Amino acid sequence: MARKRFSQQKASEQGPSVVVFAAIKAKKLRHPVRSIIATALILIGLVVAVDAAFRPAYDWPAVAKYLFDHRVLEALVNTVQLTIFSMLIAIVLGALLAVMRLSENGVLRNLAWLYLWIFRGTPVYVQLVFWGLLAVIYQNISVGLPFAEPIFSWQTKAALNAFVLAIIGLALNEAAYMAEIVRAGLLSVDRGQEEAATALGMSWWQTIRTIILPQAMKVIIPPTGNEIISMLKTTSLVTAVPYSFDLYARTHDIAAETFNPIPLLIVASFWYLAVTTLLMIAQHFIEKRFGRFESYAKAKNSRYKRSRGVN
Amino acid sequence: MSEPMVKIDSVYKKFGSNLVLNGISVEVKRGEVLCIIGPSGSGKSTLLRCINHLETISAGRIFVDANLIGYRQSGESLYELHPRDAAKQRREIGMVFQNFNLFAHLTVLENVIQAPLTVGKVARALAIEEAKELIARVGLTAKLDSYPAELSGGQQQRVAIARALAMKPKLMLFDEPTSALDPELVGEVLDVIRDLADSGMTMIVVTHEIGFAREVGDSLIFMDAGEIVEAGSPRDVLLSPQQARTQEFLSKVL
Ligand SMILES: Nc1ncnc2c1ncn2[C@@H]1O[C@H](COP(=O)(O)OP(=O)(O)O)[C@@H](O)[C@H]1O
Ligand SMILES: [Mg+2]
């Protein structure tokens, strides 16, 4: 209010023409229906929240009791580890598959296509069950020449525990999706960039590493962030292996002892949401950083054009 | 007489069944500027791209500074070089493209030092020092930290020339370096190329700038349909062309 009065005062000081201008006021269009809907939604939300706070089934004291239970926190660490390890493998393998799909070698191209066809065409849950049965299908893992005594041999069960199998299962499935993301990124870079680098005498790998990938990153990173968030939630399926020390399976098992599943579902949801939120914040900053050279150049460029009177 | 810098010996190039270069033979002496003119699709870019082995050739041989480019000869057969060795040969041949192709994610300075650092294994401080000299030579010291998107086309092309020179090439290839430029920006790029010619650099320049070809070129070829239709001094070819195809082309361009 004070500011408004001040500006009116100033306007009247500046002479009659400004006063005339100030008299014609532009009013914003009002949206009464929108306001009514918004008010109604807020009221409904409040009612649900208050109701939830006092509803015995949610058993908030139990939620508070188990939220920082050491078994839950350990399970949270396991879930985060499953996410990180499987995504790291998936990104590397996905990049490899993407390069194979763009390769001039037909065998590599078709192999990559076959991989994508299988791993994208079957549910991840089914794949995880398969990985869990690996020790049944292949009792031993051997390294050596066919039809000869193996040089090394391990018992599958002893070499690969459920945690490792869960990571392999998640990673190999995710690699198929990462491959498409990386491929789109590589294809987004103008061909002239590769040509210029080659003409300067750079090797194929130097070109990919220093010229193509850095520019592809701004296309690759946003969907990869989404994949990481999605992976965090997909880890809840590793019970198919069966691995039972992740957040969902652990809270489920605790609930089976206490016969009180609902508060533990809330506990699990709370932690999934907490980690997802952290990931979203990280994603925001990383995207900003990798878009830098372009947005920076664009901003300066438009300023430059404006100052020269070009549009 | 010393060896020519570039010796192109009956080069043929096919894309599928499309014969794009039909027996090209030409030489460029050290310190000379060869200009190439000809209608669109006549194979000018393909010829340049064969000279630094961005494109394989179907038959014939190309020598730069007495080195057979892209192949190893054994008896009557040519064997393609390992990419590593082809890359090594390219370091001595600078190339400037119609569309500049500056690295979009790197500043002007970074564009120029990139190849010396990754390919030439030059120390960073030295690379920066040399890059600054080259950038000053093309008149862009004020733009060291700008990104390509912030530069005009003419400025981008001048940076592209500095970037190519950073590898200290023996030979420079220009593929229509001013064709993508607004008319008022053509002059600044041609000035840089002219200075380079005066400094004794051996160059092959594909261009539609007839005036520039006549002034800077030591020799000139007119290409059409993958063949050299007419070759000679720029003066002779441009002022008194002997072939009907050359006359027709020049009457359209001039
Ligand atoms: N990579 C390629 N694949 C198939 N055909 C090509 C390719 N590059 C060029 N050509 C063909 O070769 C011919 C000559 O092209 P180019 O050398 O670019 O001509 P110019 O530079 O004289 O305009 C054209 O007919 C073009 O279509
Ligand atoms: Mg061309």
Coordinates of C-alpha atoms and ligand atoms in Angstrom, one line a residue:
Chain A
M1 CA 0.0 0.0 0.0
A2 CA 2.7 2.4 1.0
R3 CA 4.5 1.9 -2.3
K4 CA 1.4 2.5 -4.3
R5 CA 0.7 5.8 -2.7
F6 CA 4.2 6.8 -3.3
S7 CA 4.1 6.1 -7.0
Q8 CA 0.8 7.9 -7.3
Q9 CA 2.3 10.9 -5.7
K10 CA 5.2 10.8 -8.0
A11 CA 3.0 10.5 -11.0
S12 CA 1.0 13.6 -10.1
E13 CA 4.2 15.6 -9.6
Q14 CA 5.2 14.8 -13.2
G15 CA 2.4 16.7 -14.8
P16 CA -1.0 16.3 -16.2
S17 CA -0.3 13.8 -19.0
V18 CA 1.0 11.2 -16.6
V19 CA -2.1 11.7 -14.4
V20 CA -4.3 11.0 -17.5
F21 CA -2.3 7.8 -18.2
A22 CA -2.5 6.7 -14.6
A23 CA -6.3 7.2 -14.7
I24 CA -6.7 4.4 -17.3
K25 CA -5.9 1.4 -15.2
A26 CA -5.5 -2.1 -16.7
K27 CA -7.3 -4.7 -14.5
K28 CA -6.3 -8.3 -14.6
L29 CA -9.0 -10.8 -15.8
R30 CA -10.5 -12.6 -12.8
H31 CA -11.1 -16.3 -12.8
P32 CA -13.9 -16.9 -10.3
V33 CA -14.4 -20.6 -11.2
R34 CA -10.7 -21.4 -10.8
S35 CA -10.7 -19.7 -7.4
I36 CA -13.8 -21.8 -6.3
I37 CA -12.2 -25.0 -7.5
A38 CA -8.9 -24.2 -5.8
T39 CA -10.6 -23.4 -2.5
A40 CA -12.6 -26.6 -2.6
L41 CA -9.5 -28.7 -3.3
I42 CA -7.7 -27.1 -0.4
L43 CA -10.6 -27.8 1.9
I44 CA -10.8 -31.5 0.8
G45 CA -7.1 -31.8 1.3
L46 CA -7.3 -30.4 4.8
V47 CA -10.2 -32.8 5.7
V48 CA -8.2 -35.8 4.4
A49 CA -5.1 -34.7 6.4
V50 CA -7.0 -34.1 9.6
D51 CA -8.8 -37.4 9.2
A52 CA -5.5 -39.2 8.5
A53 CA -3.9 -37.7 11.6
F54 CA -6.6 -39.3 13.9
R55 CA -7.4 -42.5 12.0
P56 CA -6.2 -45.5 14.1
A57 CA -5.4 -47.7 11.1
Y58 CA -2.4 -45.4 10.2
D59 CA -1.1 -46.0 13.7
W60 CA 1.3 -43.0 13.7
P61 CA 3.0 -44.0 16.9
A62 CA 4.1 -47.2 15.2
V63 CA 5.3 -45.2 12.2
A64 CA 7.4 -43.1 14.5
K65 CA 8.7 -46.2 16.2
Y66 CA 9.9 -47.9 13.0
L67 CA 10.9 -44.9 10.9
F68 CA 14.5 -44.9 12.4
D69 CA 14.5 -48.6 13.3
H70 CA 18.1 -49.9 12.6
R71 CA 16.7 -52.7 10.4
V72 CA 14.8 -50.1 8.3
L73 CA 17.9 -47.9 8.0
E74 CA 20.1 -50.8 7.0
A75 CA 17.5 -51.8 4.4
L76 CA 17.5 -48.2 3.1
V77 CA 21.3 -48.4 2.6
N78 CA 20.8 -51.6 0.7
T79 CA 18.2 -50.1 -1.5
V80 CA 20.4 -47.1 -2.3
Q81 CA 23.3 -49.5 -3.0
L82 CA 21.2 -51.6 -5.3
T83 CA 20.2 -48.3 -7.1
I84 CA 23.7 -47.0 -7.4
F85 CA 25.5 -50.2 -8.5
S86 CA 22.9 -51.3 -11.0
M87 CA 22.7 -47.8 -12.6
L88 CA 26.5 -47.5 -12.8
I89 CA 26.6 -50.8 -14.6
A90 CA 23.6 -49.9 -16.7
I91 CA 25.1 -46.6 -17.9
V92 CA 28.4 -48.2 -18.9
L93 CA 26.7 -51.2 -20.6
G94 CA 24.1 -48.9 -22.2
A95 CA 26.8 -46.6 -23.6
L96 CA 28.5 -49.6 -25.1
L97 CA 25.3 -50.9 -26.6
A98 CA 24.6 -47.5 -28.0
V99 CA 28.0 -47.3 -29.7
M100 CA 27.4 -50.9 -31.0
R101 CA 24.0 -49.9 -32.5
L102 CA 25.7 -47.0 -34.3
S103 CA 28.7 -49.1 -35.4
E104 CA 29.4 -49.9 -39.0
N105 CA 29.9 -53.5 -38.1
G106 CA 26.7 -55.3 -38.9
V107 CA 27.3 -58.1 -36.4
L108 CA 27.7 -55.7 -33.5
R109 CA 24.7 -53.7 -34.6
N110 CA 22.4 -56.8 -34.7
L111 CA 23.8 -58.1 -31.4
A112 CA 22.8 -54.8 -29.8
W113 CA 19.4 -54.9 -31.4
L114 CA 18.9 -58.5 -30.1
Y115 CA 19.9 -57.5 -26.6
L116 CA 17.4 -54.6 -26.6
W117 CA 14.7 -56.7 -28.1
I118 CA 15.0 -59.3 -25.3
F119 CA 15.6 -57.1 -22.3
R120 CA 12.9 -54.5 -23.2
G121 CA 10.5 -57.1 -24.4
T122 CA 10.2 -59.0 -21.1
P123 CA 9.1 -57.7 -17.6
V124 CA 11.9 -56.9 -15.2
Y125 CA 10.2 -59.0 -12.6
V126 CA 10.4 -62.1 -14.8
Q127 CA 14.0 -61.3 -15.6
L128 CA 14.8 -61.1 -11.8
V129 CA 13.2 -64.5 -11.2
F130 CA 15.4 -65.9 -14.0
W131 CA 18.6 -64.4 -12.4
G132 CA 17.5 -66.0 -9.1
L133 CA 17.4 -69.4 -10.8
L134 CA 20.9 -68.9 -12.4
A135 CA 22.4 -71.3 -9.9
V136 CA 19.8 -73.9 -10.9
I137 CA 20.4 -73.5 -14.6
Y138 CA 24.2 -73.2 -14.4
Q139 CA 25.6 -75.0 -11.3
N140 CA 29.2 -74.0 -12.2
I141 CA 30.8 -71.0 -13.9
S142 CA 33.9 -72.1 -15.7
V143 CA 36.5 -70.2 -17.7
G144 CA 38.4 -72.2 -20.3
L145 CA 38.2 -73.7 -23.8
P146 CA 35.1 -75.7 -24.8
F147 CA 35.5 -79.5 -24.4
A148 CA 38.7 -79.0 -22.3
E149 CA 39.3 -79.0 -18.5
P150 CA 38.3 -75.5 -17.3
I151 CA 41.1 -73.2 -16.1
F152 CA 38.9 -71.7 -13.4
S153 CA 35.6 -73.0 -12.1
W154 CA 33.3 -71.6 -9.4
Q155 CA 30.1 -72.9 -7.9
T156 CA 27.5 -70.4 -9.0
K157 CA 25.7 -70.4 -5.6
A158 CA 28.9 -69.6 -3.8
A159 CA 30.1 -67.0 -6.3
L160 CA 27.0 -65.0 -6.7
N161 CA 24.8 -64.2 -3.8
A162 CA 21.2 -62.8 -4.0
F163 CA 22.4 -59.2 -3.7
V164 CA 24.8 -59.5 -6.6
L165 CA 22.2 -61.3 -8.7
A166 CA 19.7 -58.5 -8.0
I167 CA 22.2 -55.9 -9.2
I168 CA 22.9 -57.9 -12.3
G169 CA 19.2 -58.4 -13.0
L170 CA 18.4 -54.7 -12.5
A171 CA 21.5 -53.5 -14.4
L172 CA 21.0 -55.7 -17.5
N173 CA 17.4 -54.7 -17.8
E174 CA 18.2 -51.0 -17.3
A175 CA 21.1 -51.1 -19.8
A176 CA 18.6 -51.6 -22.6
Y177 CA 16.8 -48.4 -21.8
M178 CA 20.1 -46.5 -21.1
A179 CA 21.3 -47.6 -24.6
E180 CA 18.4 -45.8 -26.3
I181 CA 19.0 -42.7 -24.2
V182 CA 22.7 -42.6 -25.0
R183 CA 22.0 -43.3 -28.7
A184 CA 19.6 -40.3 -28.9
G185 CA 22.3 -38.2 -27.2
L186 CA 25.0 -39.2 -29.6
L187 CA 22.7 -38.7 -32.6
S188 CA 21.8 -35.2 -31.4
V189 CA 25.3 -34.0 -32.0
D190 CA 25.9 -32.5 -35.5
R191 CA 27.9 -34.8 -37.8
G192 CA 30.2 -31.8 -38.7
Q193 CA 31.6 -32.0 -35.1
E194 CA 32.9 -35.5 -35.7
E195 CA 34.2 -34.6 -39.1
A196 CA 36.1 -31.5 -37.8
A197 CA 37.7 -33.6 -35.0
T198 CA 38.7 -36.3 -37.4
A199 CA 40.2 -33.8 -39.8
L200 CA 42.3 -32.5 -36.9
G201 CA 43.8 -35.9 -36.5
M202 CA 41.8 -37.0 -33.5
S203 CA 41.2 -40.7 -33.1
W204 CA 37.7 -42.1 -32.9
W205 CA 37.8 -42.5 -29.2
Q206 CA 39.3 -39.0 -28.6
T207 CA 36.5 -37.6 -30.8
I208 CA 33.8 -39.5 -28.8
R209 CA 35.3 -38.5 -25.5
T210 CA 36.2 -34.9 -25.9
I211 CA 33.8 -33.7 -28.6
I212 CA 30.7 -35.9 -29.0
L213 CA 30.0 -37.0 -25.4
P214 CA 30.3 -33.6 -23.7
Q215 CA 27.8 -32.2 -26.2
A216 CA 25.5 -35.3 -26.0
M217 CA 25.4 -35.0 -22.2
K218 CA 22.8 -32.3 -22.2
V219 CA 20.5 -34.7 -24.1
I220 CA 21.5 -37.7 -22.0
I221 CA 21.4 -36.3 -18.5
P222 CA 17.8 -35.4 -18.0
P223 CA 16.3 -38.8 -18.9
T224 CA 19.1 -40.5 -17.0
G225 CA 18.1 -38.7 -13.9
N226 CA 14.6 -39.9 -14.4
E227 CA 15.9 -43.5 -14.9
I228 CA 17.8 -43.3 -11.6
I229 CA 14.7 -42.2 -9.7
S230 CA 12.7 -44.9 -11.5
M231 CA 15.4 -47.5 -10.6
L232 CA 15.2 -46.6 -6.9
K233 CA 11.5 -47.7 -7.0
T234 CA 12.1 -50.7 -9.2
T235 CA 14.5 -52.1 -6.6
S236 CA 11.4 -53.0 -4.6
L237 CA 11.0 -55.9 -7.1
V238 CA 14.2 -57.7 -6.1
T239 CA 12.1 -59.9 -3.8
A240 CA 11.7 -61.9 -7.0
V241 CA 15.3 -63.0 -6.9
P242 CA 14.6 -63.5 -3.9
Y243 CA 16.6 -60.8 -2.1
S244 CA 14.8 -59.6 1.1
F245 CA 17.0 -57.0 2.7
D246 CA 15.9 -54.0 0.6
L247 CA 13.6 -51.4 2.0
Y248 CA 10.3 -52.8 0.7
A249 CA 11.0 -56.5 1.6
R250 CA 12.4 -55.6 5.0
T251 CA 9.5 -53.5 6.1
H252 CA 7.2 -56.1 4.7
D253 CA 8.9 -58.8 6.8
I254 CA 8.8 -56.6 10.0
A255 CA 5.1 -56.1 9.4
A256 CA 4.6 -59.9 9.1
E257 CA 6.0 -60.1 12.7
T258 CA 3.9 -57.3 14.1
F259 CA 0.7 -58.0 12.1
N260 CA 0.6 -54.3 11.5
P261 CA 1.4 -53.7 7.8
I262 CA 0.1 -50.2 7.2
P263 CA 2.5 -48.1 9.3
L264 CA 5.4 -50.0 7.8
L265 CA 4.2 -49.2 4.3
I266 CA 4.2 -45.6 5.4
V267 CA 7.7 -46.0 6.7
A268 CA 8.9 -47.4 3.4
S269 CA 7.1 -44.8 1.3
F270 CA 8.6 -42.1 3.5
W271 CA 12.1 -43.2 2.7
Y272 CA 11.5 -43.8 -1.0
L273 CA 10.1 -40.3 -1.2
A274 CA 13.0 -38.8 0.8
V275 CA 15.6 -40.3 -1.5
T276 CA 13.6 -39.4 -4.6
T277 CA 13.5 -35.8 -3.4
L278 CA 17.2 -35.7 -2.9
L279 CA 17.8 -37.1 -6.3
M280 CA 15.4 -34.6 -7.9
I281 CA 17.3 -31.7 -6.3
A282 CA 20.7 -33.2 -7.5
Q283 CA 19.2 -33.6 -11.0
H284 CA 18.2 -30.0 -11.1
F285 CA 21.7 -28.7 -10.4
I286 CA 23.4 -31.2 -12.7
E287 CA 21.1 -30.3 -15.6
K288 CA 21.8 -26.7 -15.0
R289 CA 25.6 -27.3 -15.1
F290 CA 25.6 -29.4 -18.3
G291 CA 23.3 -27.0 -20.1
R292 CA 25.7 -24.2 -19.2
F293 CA 27.7 -23.6 -22.4
E294 CA 24.5 -23.4 -24.5
S295 CA 22.3 -21.3 -22.3
Y296 CA 25.2 -19.1 -21.5
A297 CA 26.0 -18.6 -25.1
K298 CA 22.4 -18.1 -26.0
A299 CA 21.8 -15.5 -23.4
K300 CA 24.9 -13.5 -24.4
N301 CA 24.1 -14.0 -28.1
S302 CA 20.6 -12.5 -27.8
R303 CA 22.0 -9.6 -25.8
Y304 CA 24.6 -9.1 -28.6
K305 CA 21.9 -9.2 -31.3
R306 CA 19.7 -6.8 -29.4
S307 CA 22.4 -4.3 -28.9
R308 CA 23.1 -4.3 -32.6
G309 CA 19.4 -3.9 -33.4
V310 CA 19.1 -7.2 -35.1
N311 CA 16.3 -9.5 -34.1
Chain B
M1 CA 63.0 -29.4 -58.7
S2 CA 61.6 -30.5 -55.4
E3 CA 58.7 -32.8 -55.0
P4 CA 55.3 -31.2 -55.3
M5 CA 53.4 -30.8 -52.0
V6 CA 50.3 -32.6 -53.4
K7 CA 50.3 -35.1 -56.2
I8 CA 46.9 -36.5 -57.2
D9 CA 47.3 -39.3 -59.7
S10 CA 44.3 -40.6 -61.6
V11 CA 41.9 -40.7 -58.7
Y12 CA 38.5 -42.3 -59.1
K13 CA 35.8 -42.3 -56.5
K14 CA 32.5 -44.1 -56.6
F15 CA 29.5 -43.8 -54.2
G16 CA 27.7 -47.0 -55.0
S17 CA 27.3 -46.9 -58.8
N18 CA 27.7 -43.1 -58.8
L19 CA 31.1 -42.2 -60.3
V20 CA 31.9 -38.9 -58.5
L21 CA 35.6 -38.5 -59.3
N22 CA 36.5 -39.7 -62.8
G23 CA 40.2 -39.8 -63.1
I24 CA 41.5 -36.7 -61.5
S25 CA 45.2 -35.8 -61.8
V26 CA 46.7 -32.6 -60.6
E27 CA 49.7 -31.3 -58.7
V28 CA 50.2 -28.5 -56.3
K29 CA 53.8 -27.2 -55.8
R30 CA 55.1 -26.1 -52.4
G31 CA 53.8 -22.7 -51.4
E32 CA 51.3 -22.7 -54.2
V33 CA 47.5 -21.9 -54.0
L34 CA 45.3 -24.1 -56.2
C35 CA 41.8 -22.9 -56.6
I36 CA 39.0 -25.2 -57.6
I37 CA 35.8 -24.0 -59.2
G38 CA 32.8 -25.9 -60.6
P39 CA 29.1 -26.4 -60.4
S40 CA 27.5 -27.9 -57.3
G41 CA 27.7 -31.7 -57.3
S42 CA 30.8 -31.8 -59.5
G43 CA 32.9 -33.6 -56.8
K44 CA 34.9 -30.7 -55.4
S45 CA 34.2 -31.5 -51.8
T46 CA 34.7 -35.2 -52.4
L47 CA 38.2 -34.5 -53.9
L48 CA 39.2 -32.4 -50.8
R49 CA 37.9 -35.1 -48.5
C50 CA 39.9 -37.7 -50.3
I51 CA 43.1 -35.7 -49.8
N52 CA 42.9 -36.1 -46.0
H53 CA 41.3 -39.5 -46.3
L54 CA 37.9 -38.5 -44.7
E55 CA 36.7 -40.4 -47.7
T56 CA 38.3 -43.6 -49.2
I57 CA 39.1 -43.6 -52.9
S58 CA 38.2 -46.3 -55.4
A59 CA 41.3 -46.1 -57.5
G60 CA 44.4 -43.9 -57.9
R61 CA 46.9 -42.4 -55.5
I62 CA 47.2 -39.2 -53.6
F63 CA 50.6 -38.1 -52.2
V64 CA 51.0 -35.3 -49.7
D65 CA 54.7 -34.3 -49.2
A66 CA 55.6 -37.6 -50.9
N67 CA 53.5 -39.7 -48.5
L68 CA 50.8 -41.9 -49.9
I69 CA 47.6 -40.9 -48.2
G70 CA 45.3 -43.4 -46.6
Y71 CA 47.0 -46.5 -48.1
R72 CA 50.1 -48.6 -48.2
Q73 CA 51.2 -49.7 -51.6
S74 CA 52.5 -53.2 -52.0
G75 CA 53.1 -54.2 -55.6
E76 CA 50.1 -53.3 -57.7
S77 CA 47.7 -53.3 -54.7
L78 CA 46.8 -50.6 -52.1
Y79 CA 46.0 -51.6 -48.6
E80 CA 44.0 -49.2 -46.4
L81 CA 46.0 -47.8 -43.4
H82 CA 45.0 -48.5 -39.8
P83 CA 42.8 -45.6 -38.6
R84 CA 45.7 -44.6 -36.2
D85 CA 48.1 -44.1 -39.1
A86 CA 45.5 -42.3 -41.2
A87 CA 44.9 -39.9 -38.2
K88 CA 48.6 -39.3 -38.0
Q89 CA 48.6 -38.2 -41.7
R90 CA 45.6 -35.9 -41.2
R91 CA 47.5 -33.9 -38.5
E92 CA 49.6 -32.4 -41.2
I93 CA 46.7 -31.4 -43.3
G94 CA 44.4 -28.6 -42.1
M95 CA 40.8 -28.4 -43.2
V96 CA 38.3 -25.6 -43.1
F97 CA 34.6 -26.4 -43.7
Q98 CA 31.8 -24.5 -45.3
N99 CA 29.8 -24.7 -42.0
F100 CA 32.8 -23.8 -39.8
N101 CA 32.0 -26.9 -37.5
L102 CA 33.5 -25.2 -34.5
F103 CA 33.2 -27.3 -31.3
A104 CA 30.0 -25.8 -29.9
H105 CA 30.8 -26.7 -26.2
L106 CA 34.2 -25.1 -26.2
T107 CA 35.3 -21.4 -26.1
V108 CA 37.4 -19.9 -28.9
L109 CA 40.6 -20.6 -27.0
E110 CA 39.6 -24.1 -26.1
N111 CA 38.6 -24.8 -29.7
V112 CA 42.1 -23.9 -30.9
I113 CA 44.1 -25.7 -28.1
Q114 CA 41.9 -28.9 -28.3
A115 CA 43.8 -30.8 -31.0
P116 CA 47.3 -29.7 -29.9
L117 CA 46.5 -31.0 -26.4
T118 CA 44.8 -34.3 -27.3
V119 CA 46.5 -35.1 -30.5
G120 CA 49.8 -33.3 -30.4
K121 CA 50.5 -33.9 -26.7
V122 CA 51.7 -30.3 -26.4
A123 CA 52.1 -28.8 -22.9
R124 CA 49.1 -26.8 -21.9
A125 CA 50.9 -23.5 -21.3
L126 CA 52.7 -23.7 -24.7
A127 CA 49.4 -24.6 -26.5
I128 CA 47.7 -21.6 -25.0
E129 CA 50.5 -19.3 -25.9
E130 CA 50.6 -20.5 -29.5
A131 CA 46.8 -20.4 -29.7
K132 CA 46.7 -16.8 -28.5
E133 CA 49.2 -15.9 -31.3
L134 CA 47.0 -17.6 -33.9
I135 CA 43.8 -16.0 -32.6
A136 CA 45.5 -12.6 -32.7
R137 CA 46.6 -13.3 -36.3
V138 CA 42.9 -13.8 -37.3
G139 CA 42.0 -10.7 -35.3
L140 CA 39.9 -12.2 -32.5
T141 CA 41.9 -11.6 -29.4
A142 CA 38.8 -9.9 -27.9
K143 CA 36.8 -13.1 -28.3
L144 CA 39.1 -15.6 -26.6
D145 CA 36.5 -16.7 -24.0
S146 CA 33.4 -16.5 -26.3
Y147 CA 31.5 -19.6 -27.4
P148 CA 30.9 -20.2 -31.1
A149 CA 27.2 -19.4 -30.8
E150 CA 28.2 -15.8 -29.7
L151 CA 30.2 -15.2 -32.8
S152 CA 29.2 -14.0 -36.3
G153 CA 29.7 -16.5 -39.2
G154 CA 32.8 -14.6 -40.3
Q155 CA 34.3 -14.7 -36.8
Q156 CA 33.6 -18.4 -36.5
Q157 CA 35.3 -19.2 -39.8
R158 CA 38.4 -17.2 -38.7
V159 CA 38.5 -19.2 -35.5
A160 CA 38.1 -22.4 -37.6
I161 CA 41.2 -21.3 -39.6
A162 CA 43.2 -20.7 -36.4
R163 CA 42.1 -24.1 -35.1
A164 CA 43.4 -25.8 -38.2
L165 CA 46.6 -23.8 -38.1
A166 CA 47.2 -24.9 -34.5
M167 CA 48.3 -28.3 -35.7
K168 CA 51.0 -26.6 -37.9
P169 CA 49.8 -28.2 -41.1
K170 CA 51.9 -28.3 -44.3
L171 CA 48.8 -28.1 -46.4
M172 CA 45.5 -26.3 -45.9
L173 CA 42.2 -27.4 -47.6
F174 CA 39.3 -24.9 -47.8
D175 CA 35.9 -26.1 -48.8
E176 CA 33.9 -23.1 -49.9
P177 CA 35.0 -21.2 -46.8
T178 CA 32.8 -18.2 -47.5
S179 CA 29.7 -19.8 -49.0
A180 CA 27.7 -19.8 -45.7
L181 CA 28.5 -16.2 -44.9
D182 CA 26.5 -13.1 -45.3
P183 CA 28.0 -11.0 -48.1
E184 CA 29.4 -8.3 -45.8
L185 CA 31.3 -10.9 -43.8
V186 CA 33.1 -12.6 -46.8
G187 CA 35.9 -10.0 -47.0
E188 CA 37.2 -10.6 -43.5
V189 CA 37.6 -14.3 -44.1
L190 CA 39.2 -13.9 -47.5
D191 CA 41.6 -11.4 -46.0
V192 CA 42.8 -14.1 -43.5
I193 CA 43.2 -16.7 -46.3
R194 CA 45.1 -14.2 -48.4
D195 CA 47.5 -13.4 -45.6
L196 CA 48.0 -17.2 -45.2
A197 CA 48.8 -17.5 -48.9
D198 CA 51.3 -14.6 -48.6
S199 CA 53.0 -16.4 -45.7
G200 CA 53.8 -19.3 -48.1
M201 CA 51.2 -21.9 -47.0
T202 CA 50.4 -24.5 -49.6
M203 CA 46.6 -24.4 -50.1
I204 CA 43.7 -25.9 -52.1
V205 CA 40.7 -23.6 -52.1
V206 CA 37.3 -24.6 -53.4
T207 CA 35.6 -21.3 -54.0
H208 CA 32.9 -19.4 -55.9
E209 CA 34.7 -16.1 -55.3
I210 CA 36.1 -15.6 -58.8
G211 CA 37.8 -12.4 -58.0
F212 CA 39.6 -14.0 -55.1
A213 CA 40.6 -17.0 -57.2
R214 CA 42.1 -14.7 -59.8
E215 CA 44.0 -12.6 -57.3
V216 CA 45.3 -15.2 -54.9
G217 CA 45.4 -18.4 -56.9
D218 CA 48.6 -19.6 -58.6
S219 CA 46.7 -22.2 -60.6
L220 CA 43.0 -23.0 -61.1
I221 CA 41.0 -26.0 -62.2
F222 CA 37.4 -26.1 -63.4
M223 CA 35.6 -29.3 -62.4
D224 CA 32.4 -30.7 -63.8
A225 CA 30.9 -34.2 -63.4
G226 CA 33.9 -35.5 -61.6
E227 CA 36.4 -34.4 -64.3
I228 CA 38.9 -31.6 -64.6
V229 CA 37.5 -29.8 -67.7
E230 CA 40.1 -27.1 -67.8
A231 CA 43.3 -26.2 -65.9
G232 CA 45.8 -23.5 -66.0
S233 CA 46.6 -20.1 -64.6
P234 CA 43.6 -18.4 -63.0
R235 CA 44.0 -15.5 -65.5
D236 CA 43.9 -17.8 -68.6
V237 CA 41.0 -20.0 -67.4
L238 CA 38.9 -17.2 -66.1
L239 CA 39.5 -14.6 -68.8
S240 CA 39.8 -16.8 -71.9
P241 CA 38.3 -20.2 -71.2
Q242 CA 38.8 -22.7 -74.0
Q243 CA 36.1 -25.2 -73.2
A244 CA 32.4 -24.7 -73.8
R245 CA 31.5 -26.0 -70.3
T246 CA 33.8 -23.6 -68.6
Q247 CA 32.5 -20.7 -70.6
E248 CA 28.9 -21.6 -69.7
F249 CA 29.7 -21.9 -66.0
L250 CA 31.6 -18.7 -65.9
S251 CA 28.9 -16.8 -67.7
K252 CA 26.5 -17.9 -64.9
V253 CA 28.9 -17.0 -62.0
L254 CA 30.3 -13.7 -63.2
Ligands
LIG1 N1 28.7 -39.6 -48.6 C1 28.1 -39.7 -49.8 N2 27.4 -40.7 -50.2 C2 26.8 -40.8 -51.4 N3 27.0 -39.8 -52.4 C3 27.7 -38.7 -52.1 C4 28.3 -38.6 -50.8 N4 29.0 -37.4 -50.7 C5 28.8 -36.9 -51.9 N5 28.0 -37.6 -52.7 C6 27.7 -37.3 -54.1 O1 28.9 -37.0 -54.8 C7 28.6 -36.0 -55.8 C8 29.6 -34.9 -55.6 O2 29.4 -34.3 -54.4 P1 30.4 -33.2 -53.8 O3 31.8 -33.7 -53.8 O4 29.8 -32.7 -52.5 O5 30.2 -32.0 -54.9 P2 30.5 -30.5 -54.8 O6 31.3 -30.3 -53.5 O7 31.3 -30.2 -56.0 O8 29.2 -29.8 -54.7 C9 27.2 -35.6 -55.6 O9 26.4 -36.1 -56.6 C10 26.8 -36.1 -54.2 O10 25.4 -36.5 -54.2
MG2 MG 30.9 -29.1 -51.9

